[in-house]
Tab-separated table of C-alpha atoms in Angstrom:
chain	number	residue	atom	x	y	z
A	4	MET	CA	78.673	113.299	108.236
A	5	THR	CA	78.987	116.561	106.296
A	6	PRO	CA	79.527	119.954	107.963
A	7	ASP	CA	75.877	120.868	107.220
A	8	ASP	CA	74.655	117.602	108.750
A	9	LEU	CA	76.765	118.235	111.841
A	10	LEU	CA	75.460	121.799	112.258
A	11	THR	CA	71.879	120.542	111.974
A	12	PHE	CA	72.623	117.812	114.529
A	13	LEU	CA	74.196	120.300	116.959
A	14	ALA	CA	71.425	122.895	116.496
A	15	ALA	CA	68.816	120.346	117.564
A	16	ARG	CA	70.853	119.699	120.724
A	17	GLY	CA	71.985	123.228	121.559
A	18	GLY	CA	74.079	123.593	124.673
A	19	GLN	CA	75.211	119.971	124.795
A	20	GLU	CA	78.843	119.215	123.961
A	21	TYR	CA	79.700	116.498	121.428
A	22	ARG	CA	83.019	114.906	120.546
A	23	VAL	CA	83.628	114.224	116.840
A	24	THR	CA	86.574	113.022	114.811
A	25	THR	CA	87.499	115.084	111.757
A	26	LEU	CA	88.118	112.970	108.658
A	27	LEU	CA	89.824	113.824	105.386
A	28	LEU	CA	88.911	111.760	102.348
A	29	SER	CA	91.603	111.529	99.680
A	30	GLY	CA	92.011	109.565	96.472
A	31	ARG	CA	89.465	107.656	94.426
A	32	GLY	CA	88.511	104.055	93.864
A	33	LYS	CA	90.841	101.459	95.368
A	34	LYS	CA	93.307	104.169	96.383
A	35	ALA	CA	90.729	106.074	98.420
A	36	ARG	CA	91.834	106.659	101.974
A	37	VAL	CA	90.267	108.194	105.051
A	38	ARG	CA	92.632	109.969	107.387
A	39	GLU	CA	91.698	110.985	110.929
A	40	LEU	CA	92.892	114.534	111.569
A	41	GLY	CA	91.918	115.001	115.169
A	42	GLU	CA	89.134	115.081	117.662
A	43	TYR	CA	87.046	118.173	118.344
A	44	ARG	CA	84.557	119.029	121.066
A	45	LEU	CA	81.701	121.075	119.613
A	46	THR	CA	78.797	122.918	121.207
A	47	MET	CA	76.222	125.034	119.407
A	48	ARG	CA	74.685	127.992	121.207
A	49	GLY	CA	72.337	130.045	119.088
A	50	ASN	CA	74.032	130.546	115.717
A	51	ALA	CA	77.576	130.144	117.052
A	52	VAL	CA	79.646	126.989	117.391
A	53	LEU	CA	82.160	126.640	120.185
A	54	ALA	CA	84.944	124.397	118.857
A	55	CYS	CA	87.771	123.041	120.956
A	56	GLY	CA	90.342	121.026	119.016
A	57	PRO	CA	93.494	119.032	119.650
A	58	SER	CA	95.320	122.178	120.819
A	59	ASP	CA	92.675	122.540	123.571
A	60	GLN	CA	92.066	126.190	122.605
A	61	PRO	CA	88.333	126.966	122.332
A	62	ARG	CA	87.189	129.146	119.455
A	63	GLN	CA	83.754	130.577	118.852
A	64	LEU	CA	82.809	130.381	115.186
A	65	SER	CA	79.825	131.653	113.241
A	66	GLN	CA	78.279	129.088	110.910
A	67	GLY	CA	80.074	130.751	107.978
A	68	GLU	CA	83.404	130.562	109.787
A	69	PHE	CA	82.687	126.925	110.681
A	70	HIS	CA	82.214	126.162	106.969
A	71	ALA	CA	85.400	128.058	106.093
A	72	VAL	CA	87.433	126.007	108.588
A	73	PHE	CA	85.755	122.583	108.298
A	74	GLY	CA	84.068	122.719	104.878
A	75	SER	CA	86.452	120.270	103.182
A	76	TYR	CA	86.222	117.649	105.930
A	77	THR	CA	83.730	115.028	106.939
A	78	PHE	CA	83.016	113.962	110.496
A	79	GLY	CA	82.674	110.701	112.345
A	80	THR	CA	79.708	109.892	114.561
A	81	PRO	CA	79.151	112.530	117.270
A	82	HIS	CA	79.359	111.260	120.849
A	83	ALA	CA	77.897	113.188	123.780
A	84	THR	CA	80.522	114.163	126.340
A	85	GLY	CA	77.973	114.739	129.097
A	86	VAL	CA	78.896	118.431	129.358
A	87	LEU	CA	75.962	120.849	129.219
A	88	THR	CA	76.856	124.489	128.672
A	89	ASP	CA	73.333	125.886	128.568
A	90	LEU	CA	70.838	124.801	131.208
A	91	GLY	CA	68.224	127.372	130.205
A	92	PRO	CA	65.813	124.805	128.710
A	93	LEU	CA	65.832	122.851	131.971
A	94	PHE	CA	64.903	125.847	134.117
A	95	GLY	CA	62.848	127.968	131.733
A	96	THR	CA	59.255	128.907	132.515
A	97	ASP	CA	58.031	127.526	129.171
A	98	GLY	CA	58.386	123.958	130.433
A	99	GLY	CA	55.725	124.388	133.092
A	100	ALA	CA	58.160	124.033	135.983
A	101	GLU	CA	58.739	127.073	138.105
A	102	VAL	CA	61.914	127.603	140.087
A	103	THR	CA	61.452	129.317	143.453
């Protein structure tokens, strides 16, 4: 998955945290190798991405900053962690449900 694909995936699921493995492709042909660089937990809120890596230090990145940091990598399949950081869509008045 490319960085653009991942941002699109996260934007459609804003507020939900996903765990992804960062991959670095090197070499060509028979000598091509894929190296796992680490696992990141990513959440997209609005236009910002909250990234928490192997050091366990969260960083908020704009989409441009995300591309600057992760632009040369590819990503494994995202897996939901079950953590929701934004419950607004569940309790908003647009959904027809009213909280009293």
